[in-house]
Amino acid sequence: EPEVTQTPSHQVTQMGQEVILRCVPISNHLYFYWYRQILGQKVEFLVSFYNNEISEKSEIFDDQFSVERPDGSNFTLKIRSTKLEDSAMYFCASLDRARTGELFFGEGSRLTVL
Amino acid sequence: GENVEQHPSTLSVQEGDSAVIKCTSDSASNYFPWYKQELGKGPQLIIDIRSNVGEKKDQRIAVTLNKTAKHFSLHITETQPEDSAVYFCAAKAAGNKLTFGGGTRVLVKP
């Protein structure tokens, strides 16, 4: 069964450092997302991406965040200068071209900012 | 923005009993998926329903949606220990963004 893969599974970083989380969406999907889940809380939308540009972003997705699809397969989330409150589980998801089907989530990348 | 309310936040049931989780969406959503999240894993879709359908069933899991498309529920019958997880309802309005409820931690006691 096709799946969304994410790396790293866990990253520990110092406050102020840059972090890049990587995702490989399902190959024939065209819509890509990042969601965040702070420990014990709900899954929150960060950003959606289609046709090489951001289609929607939330208030959480401020200037410290950026997304990129550099090579047609990877989809990355960069946090330029991490803060303590960025500690969370970050989930990548993708949706097929029909946009009517299931949003597939990866296993997540746990970010711990010290 | 869209808001999805989910209740209860925790639910403990005896194995074999039923579990019901309720959600309310305040947006003009047309698609309502339910996700199951096991410890340390990403959300996995277990069932979904669209606004033109009132009820959908898949083995021990069923979802109901009232006609105003603002209230929707997940029903798990004959619960088993492996049903223990966090369940999230979600709603999708125009565009493709899913808004999630706060989650329900279900514990099935053997």
Short mmCIF file of C-alpha atoms in Angstrom, two decimals:
data_model
loop_
_atom_site.label_atom_id
_atom_site.label_comp_id
_atom_site.label_asym_id
_atom_site.label_seq_id
_atom_site.Cartn_x
_atom_site.Cartn_y
_atom_site.Cartn_z
CA GLU A 1 0.00 0.00 0.00
CA PRO A 2 1.39 3.44 -0.89
CA GLU A 3 2.45 5.54 2.05
CA VAL A 4 3.78 8.94 3.01
CA THR A 5 7.26 8.73 4.50
CA GLN A 6 8.84 11.28 6.81
CA THR A 7 12.36 11.87 8.06
CA PRO A 8 13.72 12.23 10.63
CA SER A 9 11.43 10.39 13.02
CA HIS A 10 12.82 12.43 15.89
CA GLN A 11 15.01 15.52 15.96
CA VAL A 12 16.38 17.32 18.97
CA THR A 13 17.66 20.84 18.41
CA GLN A 14 18.74 23.89 20.31
CA MET A 15 16.51 26.96 20.38
CA GLY A 16 17.38 29.30 17.53
CA GLN A 17 18.65 26.58 15.23
CA GLU A 18 17.21 25.85 11.81
CA VAL A 19 15.40 22.59 11.24
CA ILE A 20 14.29 20.90 8.03
CA LEU A 21 11.72 18.14 8.13
CA ARG A 22 11.40 16.00 5.06
CA CYS A 23 8.49 14.17 3.51
CA VAL A 24 8.03 11.97 0.48
CA PRO A 25 4.34 12.09 -0.46
CA ILE A 26 2.57 9.34 -2.36
CA SER A 27 3.87 9.48 -5.91
CA ASN A 28 0.74 10.38 -7.88
CA HIS A 29 -0.59 12.85 -5.32
CA LEU A 30 -0.67 16.54 -6.12
CA TYR A 31 -1.76 18.21 -2.89
CA PHE A 32 0.55 18.32 0.11
CA TYR A 33 0.10 19.41 3.69
CA TRP A 34 1.89 19.93 6.95
CA TYR A 35 0.06 19.54 10.23
CA ARG A 36 1.35 19.94 13.77
CA GLN A 37 0.35 18.18 16.96
CA ILE A 38 1.61 19.45 20.29
CA LEU A 39 1.77 16.62 22.82
CA GLY A 40 -1.71 15.63 23.93
CA GLN A 41 -3.45 18.20 21.79
CA LYS A 42 -5.35 18.25 18.52
CA VAL A 43 -3.86 18.00 15.06
CA GLU A 44 -3.52 21.55 13.70
CA PHE A 45 -3.28 22.62 10.08
CA LEU A 46 -0.14 24.51 9.12
CA VAL A 47 -0.01 24.79 5.36
CA SER A 48 -1.22 23.32 2.09
CA PHE A 49 0.77 23.24 -1.12
CA TYR A 50 -0.29 22.70 -4.71
CA ASN A 51 1.30 23.37 -8.07
CA ASN A 52 4.54 24.52 -6.45
CA GLU A 53 2.98 27.17 -4.30
CA ILE A 54 1.26 27.59 -0.98
CA SER A 55 -2.50 27.41 -1.40
CA GLU A 56 -3.45 28.08 2.21
CA LYS A 57 -1.68 28.64 5.51
CA SER A 58 -2.74 29.04 9.11
CA GLU A 59 -1.85 31.69 11.66
CA ILE A 60 0.73 29.29 13.09
CA PHE A 61 2.63 29.31 9.80
CA ASP A 62 4.47 32.60 10.30
CA ASP A 63 7.62 33.94 8.66
CA GLN A 64 9.77 31.41 10.51
CA PHE A 65 8.20 28.60 8.49
CA SER A 66 8.65 27.78 4.84
CA VAL A 67 7.86 24.86 2.57
CA GLU A 68 9.47 23.66 -0.58
CA ARG A 69 9.21 20.87 -3.12
CA PRO A 70 12.75 20.97 -4.41
CA ASP A 71 12.92 17.96 -6.68
CA GLY A 72 9.46 16.66 -7.55
CA SER A 73 9.46 14.00 -4.86
CA ASN A 74 10.46 15.57 -1.53
CA PHE A 75 8.31 18.08 0.31
CA THR A 76 10.09 19.92 3.09
CA LEU A 77 9.14 22.06 6.05
CA LYS A 78 11.80 24.46 7.28
CA ILE A 79 11.74 26.27 10.59
CA ARG A 80 14.33 29.03 10.41
CA SER A 81 14.90 29.80 14.08
CA THR A 82 13.25 27.29 16.35
CA LYS A 83 11.49 28.28 19.56
CA LEU A 84 10.63 26.12 22.55
CA GLU A 85 6.97 26.19 21.55
CA ASP A 86 7.81 24.63 18.19
CA SER A 87 8.29 21.32 20.00
CA ALA A 88 5.62 19.07 18.55
CA MET A 89 4.91 16.20 16.22
CA TYR A 90 4.85 17.36 12.61
CA PHE A 91 2.80 15.35 10.16
CA CYS A 92 3.04 15.49 6.40
CA ALA A 93 -0.01 14.47 4.37
CA SER A 94 -0.92 14.17 0.72
CA LEU A 95 -4.10 13.98 -1.29
CA ASP A 96 -4.73 12.50 -4.69
CA ARG A 97 -5.52 14.52 -7.79
CA ALA A 98 -9.25 13.89 -7.55
CA ARG A 99 -9.33 15.71 -4.20
CA THR A 100 -12.21 13.54 -3.12
CA GLY A 101 -10.30 10.82 -1.43
CA GLU A 102 -8.44 10.15 1.73
CA LEU A 103 -5.82 12.45 3.13
CA PHE A 104 -2.87 10.15 3.79
CA PHE A 105 -0.67 11.00 6.76
CA GLY A 106 2.91 10.08 7.41
CA GLU A 107 4.13 8.68 10.71
CA GLY A 108 5.30 12.08 11.82
CA SER A 109 8.54 13.77 12.83
CA ARG A 110 8.92 14.57 16.50
CA LEU A 111 10.73 17.87 17.04
CA THR A 112 12.13 18.65 20.46
CA VAL A 113 13.52 22.15 20.97
CA LEU A 114 15.73 22.59 24.02
CA GLY B 1 -12.01 29.97 10.78
CA GLU B 2 -13.60 26.55 10.94
CA ASN B 3 -14.08 24.95 14.33
CA VAL B 4 -14.82 21.31 15.15
CA GLU B 5 -15.95 20.39 18.63
CA GLN B 6 -15.52 16.79 19.81
CA HIS B 7 -16.89 15.02 22.88
CA PRO B 8 -16.03 13.31 25.09
CA SER B 9 -12.31 13.90 25.48
CA THR B 10 -11.87 10.53 27.14
CA LEU B 11 -14.02 7.42 27.00
CA SER B 12 -13.54 4.22 28.94
CA VAL B 13 -15.64 1.22 27.98
CA GLN B 14 -15.74 -2.44 28.85
CA GLU B 15 -14.72 -4.83 26.12
CA GLY B 16 -17.79 -5.77 24.09
CA ASP B 17 -19.65 -2.57 24.87
CA SER B 18 -20.27 0.23 22.37
CA ALA B 19 -18.46 3.55 22.16
CA VAL B 20 -19.96 6.73 20.75
CA ILE B 21 -18.06 9.91 19.93
CA LYS B 22 -19.84 13.08 18.84
CA CYS B 23 -18.67 16.05 16.83
CA THR B 24 -20.06 19.35 15.70
CA SER B 25 -18.75 21.46 12.87
CA ASP B 26 -19.59 25.12 12.52
CA SER B 27 -18.53 25.38 8.90
CA ALA B 28 -20.23 24.48 5.64
CA SER B 29 -18.38 21.18 5.43
CA ASN B 30 -19.18 18.50 2.91
CA TYR B 31 -16.78 15.77 3.97
CA PHE B 32 -16.35 14.28 7.45
CA PRO B 33 -13.56 11.74 7.99
CA TRP B 34 -12.67 9.96 11.20
CA TYR B 35 -9.08 9.15 12.05
CA LYS B 36 -7.61 6.72 14.53
CA GLN B 37 -4.23 7.56 16.03
CA GLU B 38 -2.26 4.94 17.87
CA LEU B 39 0.57 5.88 20.19
CA GLY B 40 3.53 7.34 18.30
CA LYS B 41 1.89 7.04 14.89
CA GLY B 42 0.18 9.28 12.39
CA PRO B 43 -3.60 9.52 12.02
CA GLN B 44 -5.12 6.73 9.95
CA LEU B 45 -8.48 7.10 8.22
CA ILE B 46 -11.00 4.56 9.51
CA ILE B 47 -14.22 5.79 7.92
CA ASP B 48 -15.62 8.88 6.24
CA ILE B 49 -18.98 10.27 5.21
CA ARG B 50 -20.14 12.95 2.81
CA SER B 51 -22.90 15.47 3.30
CA ASN B 52 -25.28 13.72 0.92
CA VAL B 53 -25.31 10.56 3.05
CA GLY B 54 -26.94 10.10 6.46
CA GLU B 55 -25.20 6.96 7.64
CA LYS B 56 -22.33 4.71 6.66
CA LYS B 57 -21.20 1.43 8.17
CA ASP B 58 -18.05 -0.64 7.90
CA GLN B 59 -18.11 -3.79 10.03
CA ARG B 60 -18.08 -2.64 13.67
CA ILE B 61 -17.74 1.04 12.84
CA ALA B 62 -20.54 3.36 11.75
CA VAL B 63 -20.86 7.09 11.25
CA THR B 64 -24.01 9.13 11.27
CA LEU B 65 -24.53 12.62 9.94
CA ASN B 66 -27.60 14.70 10.57
CA LYS B 67 -29.25 16.55 7.72
CA THR B 68 -27.92 19.94 8.65
CA ALA B 69 -24.42 18.49 8.29
CA LYS B 70 -23.33 20.04 11.53
CA HIS B 71 -23.49 17.02 13.86
CA PHE B 72 -21.77 13.75 13.15
CA SER B 73 -21.00 10.74 15.29
CA LEU B 74 -18.79 7.68 15.33
CA HIS B 75 -20.15 4.44 16.72
CA ILE B 76 -17.93 1.47 17.54
CA THR B 77 -19.79 -1.69 18.47
CA GLU B 78 -18.44 -4.79 20.20
CA THR B 79 -15.32 -2.93 21.25
CA GLN B 80 -12.05 -4.82 21.50
CA PRO B 81 -8.79 -3.91 23.29
CA GLU B 82 -7.18 -3.05 19.95
CA ASP B 83 -9.78 -0.30 19.52
CA SER B 84 -7.96 1.61 22.27
CA ALA B 85 -6.52 4.73 20.64
CA VAL B 86 -7.20 8.42 20.15
CA TYR B 87 -9.95 9.12 17.64
CA PHE B 88 -10.25 12.40 15.78
CA CYS B 89 -13.18 13.66 13.79
CA ALA B 90 -12.50 16.17 11.07
CA ALA B 91 -14.36 18.34 8.61
CA LYS B 92 -13.42 19.67 5.21
CA ALA B 93 -15.13 22.66 3.67
CA ALA B 94 -14.24 24.44 0.45
CA GLY B 95 -10.65 23.78 -0.47
CA ASN B 96 -8.83 20.77 0.88
CA LYS B 97 -7.91 21.71 4.42
CA LEU B 98 -9.08 19.38 7.17
CA THR B 99 -10.00 20.86 10.52
CA PHE B 100 -9.69 18.34 13.34
CA GLY B 101 -11.63 17.97 16.54
CA GLY B 102 -9.84 17.84 19.86
CA GLY B 103 -9.67 14.05 19.93
CA THR B 104 -11.18 11.35 22.12
CA ARG B 105 -8.95 8.97 24.00
CA VAL B 106 -10.75 5.62 24.02
CA LEU B 107 -9.73 2.94 26.46
CA VAL B 108 -11.27 -0.50 26.10
CA LYS B 109 -10.90 -2.48 29.29
CA PRO B 110 -10.63 -6.25 28.90
#
